[in-house]
PDB file of C-alpha atoms and ligand atoms in Angstrom:
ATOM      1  CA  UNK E 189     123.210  78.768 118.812  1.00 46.00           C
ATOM      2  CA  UNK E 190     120.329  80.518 120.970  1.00 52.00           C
ATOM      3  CA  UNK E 191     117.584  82.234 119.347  1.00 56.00           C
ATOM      4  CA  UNK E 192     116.838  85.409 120.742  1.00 56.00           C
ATOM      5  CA  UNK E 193     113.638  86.833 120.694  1.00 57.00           C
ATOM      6  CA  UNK E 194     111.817  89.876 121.774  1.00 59.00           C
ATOM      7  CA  UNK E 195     109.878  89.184 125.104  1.00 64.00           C
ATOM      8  CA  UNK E 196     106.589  90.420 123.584  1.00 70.00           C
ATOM      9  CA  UNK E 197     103.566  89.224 124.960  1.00 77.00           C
ATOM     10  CA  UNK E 198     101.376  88.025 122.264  1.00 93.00           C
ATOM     11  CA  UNK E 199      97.021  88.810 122.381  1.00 98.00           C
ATOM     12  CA  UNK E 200      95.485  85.718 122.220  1.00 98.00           C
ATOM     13  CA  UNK E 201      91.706  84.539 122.047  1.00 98.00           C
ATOM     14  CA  UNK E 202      92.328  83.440 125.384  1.00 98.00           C
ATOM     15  CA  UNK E 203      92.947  86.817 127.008  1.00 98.00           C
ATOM     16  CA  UNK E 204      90.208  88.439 125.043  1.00 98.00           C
ATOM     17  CA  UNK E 205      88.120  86.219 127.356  1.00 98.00           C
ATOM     18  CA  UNK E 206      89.911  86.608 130.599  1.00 98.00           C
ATOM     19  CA  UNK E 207      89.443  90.948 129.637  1.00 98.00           C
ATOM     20  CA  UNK E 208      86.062  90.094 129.430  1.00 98.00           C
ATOM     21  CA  UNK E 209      85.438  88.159 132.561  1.00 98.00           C
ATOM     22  CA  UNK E 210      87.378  90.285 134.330  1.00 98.00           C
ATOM     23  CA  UNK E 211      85.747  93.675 132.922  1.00 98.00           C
ATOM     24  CA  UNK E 212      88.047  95.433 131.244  1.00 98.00           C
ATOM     25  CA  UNK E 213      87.630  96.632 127.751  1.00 98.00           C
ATOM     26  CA  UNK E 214      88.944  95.350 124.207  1.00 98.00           C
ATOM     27  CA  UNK E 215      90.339  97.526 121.503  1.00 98.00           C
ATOM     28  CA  UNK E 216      90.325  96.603 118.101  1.00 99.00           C
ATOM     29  CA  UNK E 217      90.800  98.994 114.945  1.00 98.00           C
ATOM     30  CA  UNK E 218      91.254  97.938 111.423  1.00 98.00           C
ATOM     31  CA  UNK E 219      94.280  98.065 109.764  1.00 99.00           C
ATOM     32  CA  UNK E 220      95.104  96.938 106.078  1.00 98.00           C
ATOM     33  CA  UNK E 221      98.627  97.579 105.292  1.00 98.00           C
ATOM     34  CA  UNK E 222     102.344  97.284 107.163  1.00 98.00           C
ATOM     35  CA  UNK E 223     102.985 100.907 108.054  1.00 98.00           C
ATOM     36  CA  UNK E 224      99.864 101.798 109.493  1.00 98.00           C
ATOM     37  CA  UNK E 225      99.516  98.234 111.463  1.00 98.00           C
ATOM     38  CA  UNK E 226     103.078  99.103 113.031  1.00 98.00           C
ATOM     39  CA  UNK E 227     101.556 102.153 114.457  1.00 98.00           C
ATOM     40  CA  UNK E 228      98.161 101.129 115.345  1.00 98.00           C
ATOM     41  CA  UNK E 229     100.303  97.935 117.105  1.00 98.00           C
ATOM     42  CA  UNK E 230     102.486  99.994 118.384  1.00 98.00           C
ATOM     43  CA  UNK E 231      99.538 101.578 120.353  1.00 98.00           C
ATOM     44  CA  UNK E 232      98.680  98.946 122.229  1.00 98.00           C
ATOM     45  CA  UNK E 233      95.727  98.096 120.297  1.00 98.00           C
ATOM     46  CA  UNK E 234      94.524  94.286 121.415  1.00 98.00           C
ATOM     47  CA  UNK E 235      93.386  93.670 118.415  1.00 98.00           C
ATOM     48  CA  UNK E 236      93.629  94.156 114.772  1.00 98.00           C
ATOM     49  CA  UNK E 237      90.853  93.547 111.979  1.00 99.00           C
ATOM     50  CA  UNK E 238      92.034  93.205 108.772  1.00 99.00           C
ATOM     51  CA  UNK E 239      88.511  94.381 107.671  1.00 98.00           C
ATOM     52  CA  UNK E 240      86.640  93.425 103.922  1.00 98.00           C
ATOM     53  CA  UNK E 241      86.075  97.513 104.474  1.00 98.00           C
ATOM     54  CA  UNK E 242      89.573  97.528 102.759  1.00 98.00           C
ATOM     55  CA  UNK E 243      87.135  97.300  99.484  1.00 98.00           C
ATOM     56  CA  UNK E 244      85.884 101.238 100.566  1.00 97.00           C
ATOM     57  CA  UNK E 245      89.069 102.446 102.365  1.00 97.00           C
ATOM     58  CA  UNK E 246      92.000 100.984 100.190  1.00 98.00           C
ATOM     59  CA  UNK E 247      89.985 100.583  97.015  1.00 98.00           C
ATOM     60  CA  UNK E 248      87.491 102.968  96.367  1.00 97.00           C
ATOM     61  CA  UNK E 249      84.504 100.793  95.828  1.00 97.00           C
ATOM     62  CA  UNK E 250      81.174 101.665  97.191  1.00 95.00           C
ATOM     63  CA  UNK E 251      80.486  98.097  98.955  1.00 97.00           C
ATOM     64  CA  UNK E 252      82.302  95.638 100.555  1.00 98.00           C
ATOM     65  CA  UNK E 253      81.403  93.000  97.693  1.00 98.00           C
ATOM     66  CA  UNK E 254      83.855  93.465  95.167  1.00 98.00           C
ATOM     67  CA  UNK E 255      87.172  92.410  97.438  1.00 98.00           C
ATOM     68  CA  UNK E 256      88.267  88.978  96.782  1.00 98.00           C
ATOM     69  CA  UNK E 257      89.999  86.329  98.447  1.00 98.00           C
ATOM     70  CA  UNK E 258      93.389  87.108  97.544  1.00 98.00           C
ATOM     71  CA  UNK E 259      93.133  90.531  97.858  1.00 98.00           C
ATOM     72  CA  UNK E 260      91.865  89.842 101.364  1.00 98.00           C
ATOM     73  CA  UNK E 261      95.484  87.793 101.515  1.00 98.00           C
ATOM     74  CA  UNK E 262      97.432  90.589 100.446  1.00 98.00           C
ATOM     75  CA  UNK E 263      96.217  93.010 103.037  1.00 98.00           C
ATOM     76  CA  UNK E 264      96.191  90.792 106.062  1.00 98.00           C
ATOM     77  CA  UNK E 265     100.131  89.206 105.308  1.00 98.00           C
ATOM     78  CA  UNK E 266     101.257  92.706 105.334  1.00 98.00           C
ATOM     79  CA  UNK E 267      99.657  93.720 108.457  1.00 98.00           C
ATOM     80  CA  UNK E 268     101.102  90.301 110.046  1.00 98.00           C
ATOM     81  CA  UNK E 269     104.407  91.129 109.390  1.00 98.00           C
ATOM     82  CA  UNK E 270     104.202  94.564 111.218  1.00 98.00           C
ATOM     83  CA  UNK E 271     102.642  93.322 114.069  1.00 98.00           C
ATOM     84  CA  UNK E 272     104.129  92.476 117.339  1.00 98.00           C
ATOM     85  CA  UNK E 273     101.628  92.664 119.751  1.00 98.00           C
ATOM     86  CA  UNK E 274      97.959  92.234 118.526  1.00 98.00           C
ATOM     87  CA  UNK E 275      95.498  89.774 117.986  1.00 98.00           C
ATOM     88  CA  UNK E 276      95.274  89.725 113.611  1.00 98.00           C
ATOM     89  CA  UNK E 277      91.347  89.024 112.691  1.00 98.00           C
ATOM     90  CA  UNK E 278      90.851  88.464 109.038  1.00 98.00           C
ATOM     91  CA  UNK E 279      87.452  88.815 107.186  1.00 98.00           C
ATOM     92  CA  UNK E 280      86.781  85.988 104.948  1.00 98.00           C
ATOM     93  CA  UNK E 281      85.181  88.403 101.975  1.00 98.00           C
ATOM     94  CA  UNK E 282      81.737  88.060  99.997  1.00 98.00           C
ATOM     95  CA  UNK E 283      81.547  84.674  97.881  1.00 97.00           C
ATOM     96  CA  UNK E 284      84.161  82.699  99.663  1.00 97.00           C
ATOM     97  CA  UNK E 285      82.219  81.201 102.112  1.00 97.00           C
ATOM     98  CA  UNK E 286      78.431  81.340 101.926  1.00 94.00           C
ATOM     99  CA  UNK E 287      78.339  78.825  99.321  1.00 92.00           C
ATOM    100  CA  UNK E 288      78.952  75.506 101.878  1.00 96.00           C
ATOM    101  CA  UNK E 289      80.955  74.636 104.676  1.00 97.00           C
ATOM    102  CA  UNK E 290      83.504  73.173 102.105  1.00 97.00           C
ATOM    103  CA  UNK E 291      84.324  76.669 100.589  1.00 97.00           C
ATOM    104  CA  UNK E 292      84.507  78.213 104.031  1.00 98.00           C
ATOM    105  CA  UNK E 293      86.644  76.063 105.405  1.00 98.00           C
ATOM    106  CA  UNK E 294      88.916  76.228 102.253  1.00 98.00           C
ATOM    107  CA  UNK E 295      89.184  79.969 102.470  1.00 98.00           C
ATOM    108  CA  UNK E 296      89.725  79.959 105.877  1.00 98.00           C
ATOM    109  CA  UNK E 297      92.719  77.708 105.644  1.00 98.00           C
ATOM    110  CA  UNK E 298      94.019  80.220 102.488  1.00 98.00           C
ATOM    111  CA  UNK E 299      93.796  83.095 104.666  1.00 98.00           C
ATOM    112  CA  UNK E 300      96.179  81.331 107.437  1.00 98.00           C
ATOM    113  CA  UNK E 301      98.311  79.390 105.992  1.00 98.00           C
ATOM    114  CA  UNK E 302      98.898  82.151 103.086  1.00 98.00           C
ATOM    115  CA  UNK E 303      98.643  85.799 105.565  1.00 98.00           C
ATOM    116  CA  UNK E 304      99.910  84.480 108.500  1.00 98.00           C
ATOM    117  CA  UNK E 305      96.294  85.707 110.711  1.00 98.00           C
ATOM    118  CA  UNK E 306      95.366  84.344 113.771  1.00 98.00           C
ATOM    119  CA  UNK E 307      91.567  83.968 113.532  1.00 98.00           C
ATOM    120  CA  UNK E 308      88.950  84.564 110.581  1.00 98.00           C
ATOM    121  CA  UNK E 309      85.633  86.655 110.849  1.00 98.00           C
ATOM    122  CA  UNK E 310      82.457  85.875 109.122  1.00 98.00           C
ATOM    123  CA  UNK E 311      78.943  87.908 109.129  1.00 98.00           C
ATOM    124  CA  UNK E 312      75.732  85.832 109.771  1.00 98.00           C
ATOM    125  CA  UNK E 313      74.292  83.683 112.458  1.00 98.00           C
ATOM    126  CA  UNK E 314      72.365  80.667 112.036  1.00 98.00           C
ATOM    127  CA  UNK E 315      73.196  80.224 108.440  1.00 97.00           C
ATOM    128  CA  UNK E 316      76.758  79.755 109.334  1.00 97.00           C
ATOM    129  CA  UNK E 317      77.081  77.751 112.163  1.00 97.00           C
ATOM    130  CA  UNK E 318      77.835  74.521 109.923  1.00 97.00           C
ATOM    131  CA  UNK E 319      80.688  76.400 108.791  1.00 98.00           C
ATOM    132  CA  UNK E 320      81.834  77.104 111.532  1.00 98.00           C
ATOM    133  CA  UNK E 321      81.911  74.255 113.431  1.00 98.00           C
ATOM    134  CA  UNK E 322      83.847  73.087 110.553  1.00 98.00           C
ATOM    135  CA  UNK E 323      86.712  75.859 110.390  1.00 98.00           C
ATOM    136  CA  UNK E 324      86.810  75.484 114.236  1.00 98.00           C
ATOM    137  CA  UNK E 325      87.384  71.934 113.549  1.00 98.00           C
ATOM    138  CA  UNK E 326      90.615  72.403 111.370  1.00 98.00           C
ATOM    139  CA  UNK E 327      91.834  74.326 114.534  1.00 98.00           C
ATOM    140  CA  UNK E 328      91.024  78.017 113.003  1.00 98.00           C
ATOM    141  CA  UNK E 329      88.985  80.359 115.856  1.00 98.00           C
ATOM    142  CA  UNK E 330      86.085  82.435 114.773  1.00 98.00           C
ATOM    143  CA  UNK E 331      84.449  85.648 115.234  1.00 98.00           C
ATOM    144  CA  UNK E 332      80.928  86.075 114.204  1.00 98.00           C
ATOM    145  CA  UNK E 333      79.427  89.900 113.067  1.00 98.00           C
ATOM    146  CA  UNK E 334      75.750  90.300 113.397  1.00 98.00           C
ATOM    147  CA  UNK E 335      73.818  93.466 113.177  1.00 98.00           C
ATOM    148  CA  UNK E 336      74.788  95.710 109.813  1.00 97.00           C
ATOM    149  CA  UNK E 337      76.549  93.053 107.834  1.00 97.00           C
ATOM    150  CA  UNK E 338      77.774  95.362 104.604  1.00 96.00           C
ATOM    151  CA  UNK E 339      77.896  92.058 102.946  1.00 96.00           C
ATOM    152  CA  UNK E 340      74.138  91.684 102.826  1.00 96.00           C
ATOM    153  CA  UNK E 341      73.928  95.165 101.677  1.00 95.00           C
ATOM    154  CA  UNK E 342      71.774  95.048  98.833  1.00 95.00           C
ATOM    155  CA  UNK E 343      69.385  92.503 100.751  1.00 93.00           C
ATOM    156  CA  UNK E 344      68.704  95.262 103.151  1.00 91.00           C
ATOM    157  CA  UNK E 345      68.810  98.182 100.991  1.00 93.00           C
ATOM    158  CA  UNK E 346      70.255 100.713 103.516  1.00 91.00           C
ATOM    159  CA  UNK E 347      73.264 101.086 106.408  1.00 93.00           C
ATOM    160  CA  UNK E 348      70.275 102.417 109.132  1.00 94.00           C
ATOM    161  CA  UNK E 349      70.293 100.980 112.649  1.00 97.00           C
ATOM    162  CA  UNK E 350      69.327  97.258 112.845  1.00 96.00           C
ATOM    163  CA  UNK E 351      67.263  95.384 114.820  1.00 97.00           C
ATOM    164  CA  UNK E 352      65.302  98.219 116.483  1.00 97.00           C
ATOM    165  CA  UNK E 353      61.950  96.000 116.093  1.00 97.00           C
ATOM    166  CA  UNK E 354      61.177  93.469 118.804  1.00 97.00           C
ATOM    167  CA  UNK E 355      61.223  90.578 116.501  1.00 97.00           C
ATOM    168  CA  UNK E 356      64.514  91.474 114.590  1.00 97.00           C
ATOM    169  CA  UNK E 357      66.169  91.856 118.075  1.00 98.00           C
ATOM    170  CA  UNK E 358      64.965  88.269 119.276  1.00 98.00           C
ATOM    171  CA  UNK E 359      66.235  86.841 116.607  1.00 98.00           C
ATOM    172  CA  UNK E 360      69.736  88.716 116.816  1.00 98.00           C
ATOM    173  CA  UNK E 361      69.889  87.323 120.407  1.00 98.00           C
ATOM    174  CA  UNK E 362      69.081  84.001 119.352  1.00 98.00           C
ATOM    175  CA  UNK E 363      72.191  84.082 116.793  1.00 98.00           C
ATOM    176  CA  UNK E 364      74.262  85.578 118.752  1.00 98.00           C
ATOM    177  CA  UNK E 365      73.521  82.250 121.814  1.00 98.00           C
ATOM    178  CA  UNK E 366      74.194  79.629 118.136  1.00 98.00           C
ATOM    179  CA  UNK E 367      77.535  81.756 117.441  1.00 98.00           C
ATOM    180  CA  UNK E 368      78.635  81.001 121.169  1.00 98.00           C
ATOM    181  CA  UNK E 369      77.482  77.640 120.967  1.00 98.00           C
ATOM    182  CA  UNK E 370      79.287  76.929 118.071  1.00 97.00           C
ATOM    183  CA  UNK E 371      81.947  77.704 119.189  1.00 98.00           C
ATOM    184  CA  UNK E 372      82.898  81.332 118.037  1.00 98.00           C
ATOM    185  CA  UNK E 373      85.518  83.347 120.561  1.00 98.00           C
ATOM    186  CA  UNK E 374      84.048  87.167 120.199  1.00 99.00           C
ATOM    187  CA  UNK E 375      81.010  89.081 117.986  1.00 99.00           C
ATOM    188  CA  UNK E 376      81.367  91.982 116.298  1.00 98.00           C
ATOM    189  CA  UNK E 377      77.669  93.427 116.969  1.00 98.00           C
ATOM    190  CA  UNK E 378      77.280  96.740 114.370  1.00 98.00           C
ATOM    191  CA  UNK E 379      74.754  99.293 114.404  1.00 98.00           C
ATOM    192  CA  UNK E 380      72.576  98.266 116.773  1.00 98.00           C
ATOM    193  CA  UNK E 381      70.715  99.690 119.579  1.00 98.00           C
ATOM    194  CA  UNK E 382      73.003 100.213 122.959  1.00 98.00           C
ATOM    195  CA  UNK E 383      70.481  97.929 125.112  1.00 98.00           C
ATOM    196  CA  UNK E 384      70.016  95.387 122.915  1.00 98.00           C
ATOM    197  CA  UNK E 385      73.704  95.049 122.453  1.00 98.00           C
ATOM    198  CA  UNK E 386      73.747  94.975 126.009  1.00 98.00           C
ATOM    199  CA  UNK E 387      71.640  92.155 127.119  1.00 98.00           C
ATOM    200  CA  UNK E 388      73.545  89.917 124.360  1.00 98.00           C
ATOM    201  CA  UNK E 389      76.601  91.224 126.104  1.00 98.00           C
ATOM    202  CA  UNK E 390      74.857  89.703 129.489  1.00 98.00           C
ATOM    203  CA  UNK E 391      73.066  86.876 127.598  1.00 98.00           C
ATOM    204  CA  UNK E 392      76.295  85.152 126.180  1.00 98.00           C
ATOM    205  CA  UNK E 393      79.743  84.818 127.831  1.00 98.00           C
ATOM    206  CA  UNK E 394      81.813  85.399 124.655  1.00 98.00           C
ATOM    207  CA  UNK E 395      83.378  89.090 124.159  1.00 98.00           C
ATOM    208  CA  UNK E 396      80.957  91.212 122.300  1.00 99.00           C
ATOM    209  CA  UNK E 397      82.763  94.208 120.165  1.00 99.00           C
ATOM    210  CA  UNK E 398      80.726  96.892 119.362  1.00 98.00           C
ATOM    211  CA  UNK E 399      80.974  98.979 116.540  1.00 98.00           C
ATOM    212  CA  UNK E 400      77.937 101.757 116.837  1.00 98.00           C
ATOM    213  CA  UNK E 401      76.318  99.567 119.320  1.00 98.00           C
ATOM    214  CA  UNK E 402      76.611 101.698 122.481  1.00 98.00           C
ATOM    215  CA  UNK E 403      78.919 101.588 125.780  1.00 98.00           C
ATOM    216  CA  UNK E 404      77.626  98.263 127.336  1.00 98.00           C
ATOM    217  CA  UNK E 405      79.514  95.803 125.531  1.00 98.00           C
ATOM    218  CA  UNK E 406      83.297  94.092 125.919  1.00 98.00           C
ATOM    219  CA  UNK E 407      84.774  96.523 123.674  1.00 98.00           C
ATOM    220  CA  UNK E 408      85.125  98.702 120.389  1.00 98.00           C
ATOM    221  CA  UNK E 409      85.905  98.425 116.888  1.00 98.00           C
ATOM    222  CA  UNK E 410      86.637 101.435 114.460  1.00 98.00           C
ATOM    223  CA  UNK E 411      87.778 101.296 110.967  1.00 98.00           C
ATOM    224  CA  UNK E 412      91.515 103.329 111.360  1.00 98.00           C
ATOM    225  CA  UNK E 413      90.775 105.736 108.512  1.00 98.00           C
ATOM    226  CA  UNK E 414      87.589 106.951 110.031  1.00 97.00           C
ATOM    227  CA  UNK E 415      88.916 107.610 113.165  1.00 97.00           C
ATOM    228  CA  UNK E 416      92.174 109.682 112.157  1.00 98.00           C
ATOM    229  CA  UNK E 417      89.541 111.487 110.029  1.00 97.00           C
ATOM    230  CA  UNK E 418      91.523 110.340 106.523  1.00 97.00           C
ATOM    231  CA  UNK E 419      88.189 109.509 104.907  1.00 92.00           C
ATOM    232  CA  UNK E 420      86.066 112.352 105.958  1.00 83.00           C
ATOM    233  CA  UNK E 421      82.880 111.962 103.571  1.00 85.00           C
ATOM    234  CA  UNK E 422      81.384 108.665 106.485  1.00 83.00           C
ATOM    235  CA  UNK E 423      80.592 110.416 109.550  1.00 89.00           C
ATOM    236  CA  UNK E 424      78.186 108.490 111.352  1.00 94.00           C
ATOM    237  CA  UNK E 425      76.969 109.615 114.686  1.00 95.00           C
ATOM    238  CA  UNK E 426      78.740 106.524 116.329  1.00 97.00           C
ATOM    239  CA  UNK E 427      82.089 107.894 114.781  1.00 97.00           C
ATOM    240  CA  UNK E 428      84.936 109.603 116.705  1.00 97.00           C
ATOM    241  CA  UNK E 429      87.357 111.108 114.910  1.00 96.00           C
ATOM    242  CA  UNK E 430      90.467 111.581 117.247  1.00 97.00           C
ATOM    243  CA  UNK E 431      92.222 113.573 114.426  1.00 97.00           C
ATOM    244  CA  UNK E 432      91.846 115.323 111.338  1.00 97.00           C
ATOM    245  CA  UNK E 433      94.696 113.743 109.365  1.00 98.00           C
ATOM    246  CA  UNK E 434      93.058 114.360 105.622  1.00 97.00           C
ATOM    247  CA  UNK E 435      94.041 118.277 106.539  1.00 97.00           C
ATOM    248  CA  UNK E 436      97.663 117.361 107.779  1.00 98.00           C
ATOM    249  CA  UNK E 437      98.133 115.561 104.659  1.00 98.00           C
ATOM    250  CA  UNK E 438      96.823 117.594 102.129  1.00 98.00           C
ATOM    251  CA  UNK E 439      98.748 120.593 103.771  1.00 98.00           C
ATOM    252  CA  UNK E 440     102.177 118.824 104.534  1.00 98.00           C
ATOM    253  CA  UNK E 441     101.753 117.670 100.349  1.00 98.00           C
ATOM    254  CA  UNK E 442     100.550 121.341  99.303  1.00 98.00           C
ATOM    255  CA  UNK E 443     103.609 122.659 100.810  1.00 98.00           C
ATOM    256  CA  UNK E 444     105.843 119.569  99.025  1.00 98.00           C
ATOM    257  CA  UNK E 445     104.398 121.101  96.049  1.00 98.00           C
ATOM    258  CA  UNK E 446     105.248 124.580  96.451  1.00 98.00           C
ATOM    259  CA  UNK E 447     108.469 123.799  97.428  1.00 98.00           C
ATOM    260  CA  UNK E 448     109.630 121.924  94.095  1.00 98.00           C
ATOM    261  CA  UNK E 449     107.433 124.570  91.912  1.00 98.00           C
ATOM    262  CA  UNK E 450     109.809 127.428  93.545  1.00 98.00           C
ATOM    263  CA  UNK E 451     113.009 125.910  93.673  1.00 98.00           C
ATOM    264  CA  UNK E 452     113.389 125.324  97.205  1.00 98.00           C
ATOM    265  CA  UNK E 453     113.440 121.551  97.083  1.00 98.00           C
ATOM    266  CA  UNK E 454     115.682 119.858  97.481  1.00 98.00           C
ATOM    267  CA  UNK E 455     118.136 122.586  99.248  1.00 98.00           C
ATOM    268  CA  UNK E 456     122.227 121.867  99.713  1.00 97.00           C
ATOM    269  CA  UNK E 457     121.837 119.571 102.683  1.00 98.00           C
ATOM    270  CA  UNK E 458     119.440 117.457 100.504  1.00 98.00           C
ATOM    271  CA  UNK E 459     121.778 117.206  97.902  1.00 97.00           C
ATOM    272  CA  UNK E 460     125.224 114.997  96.937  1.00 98.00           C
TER     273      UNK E 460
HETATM  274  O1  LIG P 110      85.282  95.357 107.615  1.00 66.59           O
HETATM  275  C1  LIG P 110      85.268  95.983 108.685  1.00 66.59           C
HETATM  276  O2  LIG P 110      85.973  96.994 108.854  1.00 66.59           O
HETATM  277  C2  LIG P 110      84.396  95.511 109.743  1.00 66.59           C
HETATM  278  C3  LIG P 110      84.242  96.394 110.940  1.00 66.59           C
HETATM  279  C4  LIG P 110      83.364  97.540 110.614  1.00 66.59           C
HETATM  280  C5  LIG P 110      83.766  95.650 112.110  1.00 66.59           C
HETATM  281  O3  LIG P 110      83.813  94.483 109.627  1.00 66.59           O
END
């Protein structure tokens, strides 16, 4: 008996780099759930991140912190069933990695044996590179995130722009060259300034996502909700919103409401 599968071509880390050496831009948006990664993959976005930023967007918590491993799990093997298409990034979350290499690796192999994901993502630079040499070793590919890492958020104390002094941006560019050498496929780069993200776009061969960190990098990264203007309280200045879905919503469910208060839902045709 044949199989017979959809001829979809799959993203893979490999074609991130050809889009890169070949100049042509990446897209990547979050997604944390299997309806909205159906239509974000269904819009020929290259890439999906199942982002820790579920912890703001799906849960309501003020940081990234609180979101845990399986939690992470839960989000990312629903998004992997809807998708067709798009790379799947998972974030390994706060406390299940920065302990050793051990832990990271062990989360790591959770989050694709258990979700299904293609790759993991992890914020830091030098600090991590044993781990990942060591999840790269076990076959897993991984993208670094420099810049504003929410993860380090109370170490820093605010979400301003990073790295605007000389010294912090050396030192970004000097992570960003150990995340290539060890072996990392792409960097998320956040909140930065647009020329520094650009000479680490020239300095190191990987693709280099920007989110907030100006036009002269591979390609962008949004979180979904912010851009289809669902969560409408974040508004940064790097933010587009390409709709205003929170007033869609709220009007399409206002109307829902009215309709059952007077009687007019559900009519005869929506009846048996
Ligand atoms: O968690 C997230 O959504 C992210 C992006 C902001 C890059 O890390």
């Amino acid at each position: 008996m044949s199989v017979h599968k959809k001829a979809i071509k799959k993203i893979t880390t490999h074609q991130l780099q050809e889009m890169k050496n070949r100049g042509e831009k990446i897209s990547m948006l979050t997604a944390y759930d299997f309806s909205m990664a159906k239509l974000v993959d269904a819009s020929g976005v290259d890439v999906i991140l199942v982002g820790d930023s579920a912890s703001n967007v799906m849960a309501g918590h003020e940081t990234t912190l609180p979101i845990t491993l399986d939690q992470m799990i839960y989000h990312a093997s629903a998004v992997v069933r809807a998708v067709e298409r798009a790379l799947v990034i998972v974030d390994i979350p706060f406390g299940s990695y920065q302990g050793n290499s051990s832990e990271a690796l062990r989360s790591s192999i959770r989050i694709m044996k258990e979700s299904g994901g293609h790759a993991v993502k992890m914020e830091g630079g030098a600090e991590i590179q044993e781990s990942v040499k060591r999840i790269l070793s076990a076959g897993i590919p991984v993208m670094g995130h420099l810049g504003l890492t929410p993860q380090s958020i109370y170490k820093f104390g605010t979400y301003t722009v990073r790295a605007k002094e000389e010294e912090e941006a050396e030192k970004l560019i000097e992570d960003a060259k150990i995340l290539e050498e060890c072996g990392c496929f792409s960097i998320v780069l956040e909140k930065i300034p647009a020329q520094l993200a650009k000479r680490v776009a020239e300095e190191v061969n990987i693709p280099i996502i920007g989110i907030g960190a100006g036009p002269y990098v591979d390609g962008q990264v949004l979180v979904l909700h912010d851009l289809l203007g669902i969560t409408t309280e974040f508004k940064p200045r790097f933010l587009r919103q390409y709709a205003r879905l929170d007033t869609i919503i709220t009007e399409a469910i206002g109307k829902y409401v009215g309709d059952v208060k007077n009687v007019d839902f559900p009519n005869e045709d929506e009846m048996y």
